[in-house]
Short mmCIF file of N, CA and C in Angstrom, two decimals:
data_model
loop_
_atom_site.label_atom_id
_atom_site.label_comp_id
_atom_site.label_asym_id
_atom_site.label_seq_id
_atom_site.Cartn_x
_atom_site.Cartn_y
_atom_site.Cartn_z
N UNK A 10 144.41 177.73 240.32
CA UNK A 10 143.50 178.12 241.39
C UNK A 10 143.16 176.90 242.24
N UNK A 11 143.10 176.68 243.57
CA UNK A 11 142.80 176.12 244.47
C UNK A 11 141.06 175.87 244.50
N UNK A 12 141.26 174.32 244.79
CA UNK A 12 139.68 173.85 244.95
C UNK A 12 139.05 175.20 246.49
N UNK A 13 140.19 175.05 247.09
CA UNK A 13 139.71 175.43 248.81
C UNK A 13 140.14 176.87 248.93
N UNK A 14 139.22 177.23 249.81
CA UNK A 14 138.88 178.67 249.72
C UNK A 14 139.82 178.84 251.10
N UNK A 15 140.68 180.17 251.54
CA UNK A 15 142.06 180.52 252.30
C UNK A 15 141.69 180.19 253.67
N UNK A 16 140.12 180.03 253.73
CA UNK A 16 138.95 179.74 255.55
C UNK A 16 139.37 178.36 255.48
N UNK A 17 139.02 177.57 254.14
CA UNK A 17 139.10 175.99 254.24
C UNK A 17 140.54 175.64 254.66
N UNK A 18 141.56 176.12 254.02
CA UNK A 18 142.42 175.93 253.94
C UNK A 18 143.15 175.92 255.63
N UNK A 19 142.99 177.09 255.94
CA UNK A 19 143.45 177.44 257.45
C UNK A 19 142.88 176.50 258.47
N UNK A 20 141.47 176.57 258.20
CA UNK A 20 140.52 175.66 259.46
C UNK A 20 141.42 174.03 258.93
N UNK A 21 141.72 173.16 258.07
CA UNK A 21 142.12 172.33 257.61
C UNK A 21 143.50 172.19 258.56
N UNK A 22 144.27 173.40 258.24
CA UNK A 22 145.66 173.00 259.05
C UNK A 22 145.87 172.82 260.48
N UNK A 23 144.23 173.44 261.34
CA UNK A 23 144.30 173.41 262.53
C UNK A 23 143.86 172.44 263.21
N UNK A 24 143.46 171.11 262.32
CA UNK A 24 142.40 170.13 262.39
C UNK A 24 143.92 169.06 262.33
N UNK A 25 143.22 167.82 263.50
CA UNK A 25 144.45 166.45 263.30
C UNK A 25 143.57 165.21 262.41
N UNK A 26 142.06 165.50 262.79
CA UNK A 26 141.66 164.23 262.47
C UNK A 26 140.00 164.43 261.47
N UNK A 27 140.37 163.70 260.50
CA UNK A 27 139.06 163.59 259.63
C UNK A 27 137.87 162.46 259.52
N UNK A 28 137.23 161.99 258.89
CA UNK A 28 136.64 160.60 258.29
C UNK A 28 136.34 160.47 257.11
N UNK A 29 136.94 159.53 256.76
CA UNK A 29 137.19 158.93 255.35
C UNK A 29 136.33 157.93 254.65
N UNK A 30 134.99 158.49 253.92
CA UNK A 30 134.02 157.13 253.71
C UNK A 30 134.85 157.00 252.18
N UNK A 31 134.40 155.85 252.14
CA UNK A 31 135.06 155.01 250.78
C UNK A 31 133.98 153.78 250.42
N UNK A 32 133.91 153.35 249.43
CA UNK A 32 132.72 151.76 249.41
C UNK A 32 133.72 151.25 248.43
N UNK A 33 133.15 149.96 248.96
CA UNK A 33 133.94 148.51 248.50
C UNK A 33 133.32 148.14 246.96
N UNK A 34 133.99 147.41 246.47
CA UNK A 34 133.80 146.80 245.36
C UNK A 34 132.14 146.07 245.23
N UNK A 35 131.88 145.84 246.28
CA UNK A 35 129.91 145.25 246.37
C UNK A 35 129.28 146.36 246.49
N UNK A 36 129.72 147.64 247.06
CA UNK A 36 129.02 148.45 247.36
C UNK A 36 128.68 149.03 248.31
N UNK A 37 129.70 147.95 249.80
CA UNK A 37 129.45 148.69 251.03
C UNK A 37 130.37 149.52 251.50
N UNK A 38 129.54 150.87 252.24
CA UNK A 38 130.59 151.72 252.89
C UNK A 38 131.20 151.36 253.90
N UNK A 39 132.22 152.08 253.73
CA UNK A 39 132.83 152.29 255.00
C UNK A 39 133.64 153.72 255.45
N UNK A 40 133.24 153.82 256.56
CA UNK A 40 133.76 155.68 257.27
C UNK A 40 134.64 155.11 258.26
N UNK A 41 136.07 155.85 258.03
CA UNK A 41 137.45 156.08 258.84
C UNK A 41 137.85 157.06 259.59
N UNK A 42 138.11 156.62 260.78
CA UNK A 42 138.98 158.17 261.09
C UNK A 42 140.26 158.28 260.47
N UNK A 43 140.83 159.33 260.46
CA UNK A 43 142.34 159.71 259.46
C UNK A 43 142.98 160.80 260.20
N UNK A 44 144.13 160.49 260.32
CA UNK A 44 145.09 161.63 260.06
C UNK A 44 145.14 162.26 258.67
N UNK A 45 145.78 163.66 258.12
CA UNK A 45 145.68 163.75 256.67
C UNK A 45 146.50 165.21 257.27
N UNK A 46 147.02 165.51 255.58
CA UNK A 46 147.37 166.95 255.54
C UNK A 46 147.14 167.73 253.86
N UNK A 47 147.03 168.84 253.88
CA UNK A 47 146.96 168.98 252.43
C UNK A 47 148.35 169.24 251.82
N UNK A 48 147.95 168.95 250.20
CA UNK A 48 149.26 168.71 249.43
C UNK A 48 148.99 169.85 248.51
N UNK A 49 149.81 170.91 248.80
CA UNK A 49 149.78 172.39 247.86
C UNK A 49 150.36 172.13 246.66
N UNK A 50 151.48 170.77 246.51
CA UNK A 50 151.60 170.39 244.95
C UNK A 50 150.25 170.36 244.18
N UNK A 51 149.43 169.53 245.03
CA UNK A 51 148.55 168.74 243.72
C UNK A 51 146.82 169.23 244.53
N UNK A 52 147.13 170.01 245.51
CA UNK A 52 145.84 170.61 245.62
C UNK A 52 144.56 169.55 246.25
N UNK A 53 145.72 168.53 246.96
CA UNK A 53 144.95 167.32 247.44
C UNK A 53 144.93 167.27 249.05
N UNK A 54 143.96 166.00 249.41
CA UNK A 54 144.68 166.06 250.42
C UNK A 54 144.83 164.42 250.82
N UNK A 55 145.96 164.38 251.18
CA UNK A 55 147.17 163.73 251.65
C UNK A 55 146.58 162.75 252.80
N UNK A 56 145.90 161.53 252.57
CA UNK A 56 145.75 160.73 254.18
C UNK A 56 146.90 159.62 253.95
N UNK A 57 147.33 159.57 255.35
CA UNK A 57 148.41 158.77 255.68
C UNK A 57 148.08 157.60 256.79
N UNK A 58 149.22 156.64 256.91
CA UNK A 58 148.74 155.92 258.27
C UNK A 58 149.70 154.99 258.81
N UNK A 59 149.58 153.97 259.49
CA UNK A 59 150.73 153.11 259.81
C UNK A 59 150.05 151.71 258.88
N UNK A 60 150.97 151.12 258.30
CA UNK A 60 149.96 150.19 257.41
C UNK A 60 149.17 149.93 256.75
N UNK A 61 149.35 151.44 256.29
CA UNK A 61 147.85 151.76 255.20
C UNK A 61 147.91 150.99 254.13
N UNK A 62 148.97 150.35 253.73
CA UNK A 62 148.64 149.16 252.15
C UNK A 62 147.88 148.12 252.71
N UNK A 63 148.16 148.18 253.84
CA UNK A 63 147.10 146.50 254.23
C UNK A 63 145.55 146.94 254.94
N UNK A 64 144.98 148.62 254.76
CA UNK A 64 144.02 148.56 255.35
C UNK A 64 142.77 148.75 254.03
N UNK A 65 141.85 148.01 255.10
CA UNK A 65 140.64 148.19 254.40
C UNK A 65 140.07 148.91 252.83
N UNK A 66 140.31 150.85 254.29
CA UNK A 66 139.97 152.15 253.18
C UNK A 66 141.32 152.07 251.78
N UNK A 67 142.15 151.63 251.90
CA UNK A 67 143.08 151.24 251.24
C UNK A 67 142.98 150.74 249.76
N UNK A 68 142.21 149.56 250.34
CA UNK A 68 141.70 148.60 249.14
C UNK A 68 140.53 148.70 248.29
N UNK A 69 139.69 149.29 249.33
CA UNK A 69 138.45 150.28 248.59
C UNK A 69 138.82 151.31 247.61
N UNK A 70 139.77 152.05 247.89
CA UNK A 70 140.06 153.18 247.05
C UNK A 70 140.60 152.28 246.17
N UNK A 71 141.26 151.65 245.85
CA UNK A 71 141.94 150.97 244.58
C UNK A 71 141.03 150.63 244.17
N UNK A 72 140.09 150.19 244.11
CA UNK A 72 138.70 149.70 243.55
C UNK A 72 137.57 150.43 243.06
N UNK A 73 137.33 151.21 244.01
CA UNK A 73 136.25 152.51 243.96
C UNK A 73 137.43 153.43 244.27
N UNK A 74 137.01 154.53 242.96
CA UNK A 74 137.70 156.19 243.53
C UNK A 74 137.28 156.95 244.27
N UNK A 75 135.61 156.51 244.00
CA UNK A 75 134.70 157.81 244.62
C UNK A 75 134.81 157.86 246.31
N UNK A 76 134.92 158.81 246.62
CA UNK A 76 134.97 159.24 247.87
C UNK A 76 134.34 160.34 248.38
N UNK A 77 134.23 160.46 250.29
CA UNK A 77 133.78 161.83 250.72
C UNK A 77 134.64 161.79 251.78
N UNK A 78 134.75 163.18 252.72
CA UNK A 78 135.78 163.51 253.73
C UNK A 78 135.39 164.40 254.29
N UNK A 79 135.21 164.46 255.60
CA UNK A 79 134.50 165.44 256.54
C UNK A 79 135.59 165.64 257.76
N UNK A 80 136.16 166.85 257.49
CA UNK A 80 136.69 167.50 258.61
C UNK A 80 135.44 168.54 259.32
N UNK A 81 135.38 167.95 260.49
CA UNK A 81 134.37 169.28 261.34
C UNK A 81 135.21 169.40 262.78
N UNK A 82 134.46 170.28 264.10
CA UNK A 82 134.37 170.36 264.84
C UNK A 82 133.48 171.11 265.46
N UNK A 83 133.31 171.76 267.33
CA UNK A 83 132.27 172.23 267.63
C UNK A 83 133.19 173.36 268.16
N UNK A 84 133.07 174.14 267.69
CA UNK A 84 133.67 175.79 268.10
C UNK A 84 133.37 176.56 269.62
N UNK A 85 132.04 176.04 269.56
CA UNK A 85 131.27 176.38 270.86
C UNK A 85 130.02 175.80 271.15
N UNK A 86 129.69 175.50 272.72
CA UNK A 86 128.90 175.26 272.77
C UNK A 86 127.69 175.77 272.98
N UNK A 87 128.01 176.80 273.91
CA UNK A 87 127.00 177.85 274.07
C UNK A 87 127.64 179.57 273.98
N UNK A 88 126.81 179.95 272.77
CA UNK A 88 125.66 179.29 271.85
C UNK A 88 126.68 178.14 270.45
N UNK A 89 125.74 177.39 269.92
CA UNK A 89 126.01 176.09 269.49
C UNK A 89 126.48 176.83 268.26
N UNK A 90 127.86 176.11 267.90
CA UNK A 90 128.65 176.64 266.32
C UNK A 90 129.03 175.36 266.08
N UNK A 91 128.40 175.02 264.84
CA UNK A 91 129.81 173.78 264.18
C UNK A 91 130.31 174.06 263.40
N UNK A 92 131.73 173.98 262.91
CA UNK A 92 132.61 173.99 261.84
C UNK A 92 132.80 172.82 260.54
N UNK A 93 132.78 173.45 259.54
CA UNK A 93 132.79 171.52 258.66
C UNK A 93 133.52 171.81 257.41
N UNK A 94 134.22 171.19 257.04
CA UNK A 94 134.74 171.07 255.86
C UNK A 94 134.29 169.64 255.01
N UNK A 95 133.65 169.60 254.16
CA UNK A 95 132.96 168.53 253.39
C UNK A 95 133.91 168.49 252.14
N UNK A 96 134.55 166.87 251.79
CA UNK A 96 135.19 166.76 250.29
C UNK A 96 134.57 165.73 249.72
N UNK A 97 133.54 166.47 248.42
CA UNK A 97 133.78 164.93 247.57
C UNK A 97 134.56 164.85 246.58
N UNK A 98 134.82 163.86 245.94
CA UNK A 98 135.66 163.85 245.01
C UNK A 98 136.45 162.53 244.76
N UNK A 99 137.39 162.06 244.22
CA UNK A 99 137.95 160.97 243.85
C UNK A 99 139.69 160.66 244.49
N UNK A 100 139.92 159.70 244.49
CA UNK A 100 140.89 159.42 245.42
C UNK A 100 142.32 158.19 244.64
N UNK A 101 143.06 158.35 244.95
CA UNK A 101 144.45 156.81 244.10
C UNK A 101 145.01 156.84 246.12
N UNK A 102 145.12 155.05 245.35
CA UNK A 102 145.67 154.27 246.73
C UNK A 102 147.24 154.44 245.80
N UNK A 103 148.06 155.11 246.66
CA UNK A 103 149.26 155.46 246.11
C UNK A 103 150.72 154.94 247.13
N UNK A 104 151.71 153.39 246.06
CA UNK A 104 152.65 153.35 246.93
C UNK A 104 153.95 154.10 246.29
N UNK A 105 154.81 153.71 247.40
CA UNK A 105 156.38 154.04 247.59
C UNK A 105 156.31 155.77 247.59
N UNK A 106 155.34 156.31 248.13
CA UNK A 106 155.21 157.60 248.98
C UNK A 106 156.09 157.98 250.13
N UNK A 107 156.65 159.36 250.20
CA UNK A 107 157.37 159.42 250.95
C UNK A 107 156.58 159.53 252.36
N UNK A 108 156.55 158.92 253.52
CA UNK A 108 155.36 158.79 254.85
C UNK A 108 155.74 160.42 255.29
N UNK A 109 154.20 160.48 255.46
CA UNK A 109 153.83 161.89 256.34
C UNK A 109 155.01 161.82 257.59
N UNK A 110 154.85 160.55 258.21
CA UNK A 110 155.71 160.91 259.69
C UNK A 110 156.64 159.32 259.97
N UNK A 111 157.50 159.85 261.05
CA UNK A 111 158.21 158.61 261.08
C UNK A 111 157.45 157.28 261.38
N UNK A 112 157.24 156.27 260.73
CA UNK A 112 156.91 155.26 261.03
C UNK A 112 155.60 154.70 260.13
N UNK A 113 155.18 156.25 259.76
CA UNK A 113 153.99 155.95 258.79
C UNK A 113 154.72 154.98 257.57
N UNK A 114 153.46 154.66 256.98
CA UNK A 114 154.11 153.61 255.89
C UNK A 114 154.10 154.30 254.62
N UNK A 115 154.66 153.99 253.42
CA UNK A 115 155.06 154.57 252.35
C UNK A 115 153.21 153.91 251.27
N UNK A 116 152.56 154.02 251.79
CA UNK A 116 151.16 153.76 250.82
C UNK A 116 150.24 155.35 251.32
N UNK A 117 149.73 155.95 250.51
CA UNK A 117 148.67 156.90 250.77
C UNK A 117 147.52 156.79 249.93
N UNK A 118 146.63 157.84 250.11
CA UNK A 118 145.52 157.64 249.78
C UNK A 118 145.42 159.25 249.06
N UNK A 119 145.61 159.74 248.25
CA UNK A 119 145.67 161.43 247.44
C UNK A 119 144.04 161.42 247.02
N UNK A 120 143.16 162.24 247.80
CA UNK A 120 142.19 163.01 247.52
C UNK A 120 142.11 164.25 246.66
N UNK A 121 141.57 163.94 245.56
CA UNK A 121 141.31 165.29 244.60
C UNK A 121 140.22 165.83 244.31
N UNK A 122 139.95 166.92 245.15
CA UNK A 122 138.44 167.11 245.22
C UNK A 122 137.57 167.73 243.80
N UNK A 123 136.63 167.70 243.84
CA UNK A 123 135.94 167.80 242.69
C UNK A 123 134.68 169.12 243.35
N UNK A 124 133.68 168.92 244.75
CA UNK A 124 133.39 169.71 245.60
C UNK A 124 133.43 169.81 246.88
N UNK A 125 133.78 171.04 247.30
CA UNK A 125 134.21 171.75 248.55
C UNK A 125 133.19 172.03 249.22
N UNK A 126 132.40 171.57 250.10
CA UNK A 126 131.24 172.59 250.93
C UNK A 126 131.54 172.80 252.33
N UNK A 127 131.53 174.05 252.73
CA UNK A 127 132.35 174.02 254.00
C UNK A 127 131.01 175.43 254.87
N UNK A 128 131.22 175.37 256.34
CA UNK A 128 130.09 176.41 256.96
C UNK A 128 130.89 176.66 258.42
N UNK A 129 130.66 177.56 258.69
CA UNK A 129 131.41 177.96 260.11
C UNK A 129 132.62 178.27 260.42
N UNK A 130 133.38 178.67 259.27
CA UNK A 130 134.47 179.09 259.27
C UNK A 130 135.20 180.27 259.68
N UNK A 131 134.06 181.24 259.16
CA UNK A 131 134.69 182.55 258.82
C UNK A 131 134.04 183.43 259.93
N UNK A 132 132.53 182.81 260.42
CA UNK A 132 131.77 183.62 262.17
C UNK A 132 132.90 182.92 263.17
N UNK A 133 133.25 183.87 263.77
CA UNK A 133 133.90 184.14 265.03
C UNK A 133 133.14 183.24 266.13
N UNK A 134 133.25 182.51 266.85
CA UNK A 134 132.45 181.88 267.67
C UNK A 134 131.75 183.32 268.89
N UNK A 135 130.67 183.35 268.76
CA UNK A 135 129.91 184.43 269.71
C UNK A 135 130.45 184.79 270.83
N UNK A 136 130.66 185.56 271.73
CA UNK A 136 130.80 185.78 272.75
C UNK A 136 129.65 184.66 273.91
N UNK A 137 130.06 184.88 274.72
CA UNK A 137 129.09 184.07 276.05
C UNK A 137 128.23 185.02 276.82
N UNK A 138 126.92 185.39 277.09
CA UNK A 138 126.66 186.27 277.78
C UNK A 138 127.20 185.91 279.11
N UNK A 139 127.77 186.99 280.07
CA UNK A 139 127.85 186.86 281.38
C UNK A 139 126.53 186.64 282.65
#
């Protein structure tokens, strides 16, 4: 059975970009933007990048597992809808990966979530009064 419910899942595939907090070995955070996709092998999800062995969120995750990941957006504005997909859960800085895309580098980052909280998925964004 899947951490993510078939709303998470869908709103997820229609999404390019997330943020990736991670904390360092002292203890400080840090929040990323990401590309990512999910991995129906392992029920994860998949951030990729160009040079990701030499970045930062990289080295944090090898250090600290714990992690969070917020895919959202704004559906509408009027009237006001936000969409969100929230992951916490634990993470491996993972090399000689095959890269999401050409040029990406062979290091990732495999998110395995532990909890899912997600809102605005499944309401239809309202109509607009005329």
């Amino acid at each position: 059975m899947s951490a993510f419910s078939e709303a998470e899942l869908a709103y997820l595939a229609s999404q390019r970009l997330g943020r990736l907090a991670t904390v360092d070995r002292d203890g400080n955070p840090q929040n990323s933007p990401v590309s990512f996709q999910y991995n129906a092998e392992f029920d994860s999800i998949d951030i990729g990048g160009f040079g990701m062995g030499a970045s930062r969120k990289f080295r944090n995750v090898a250090g600290n597992e714990r992690v969070a990941f917020v895919v959202d957006d704004i559906a509408s504005l009027d009237p006001w809808q936000v969409r969100c997909v929230e992951i916490r859960g634990t993470a491996e800085a993972l090399t000689g990966q095959e890269p999401q895309r050409p040029g990406m580098s062979e290091e990732l980052i495999r998110l395995r979530p532990r909890r899912v909280i997600s809102f605005g998925l499944t309401e239809p964004a309202p109509a607009r009064p005329h």
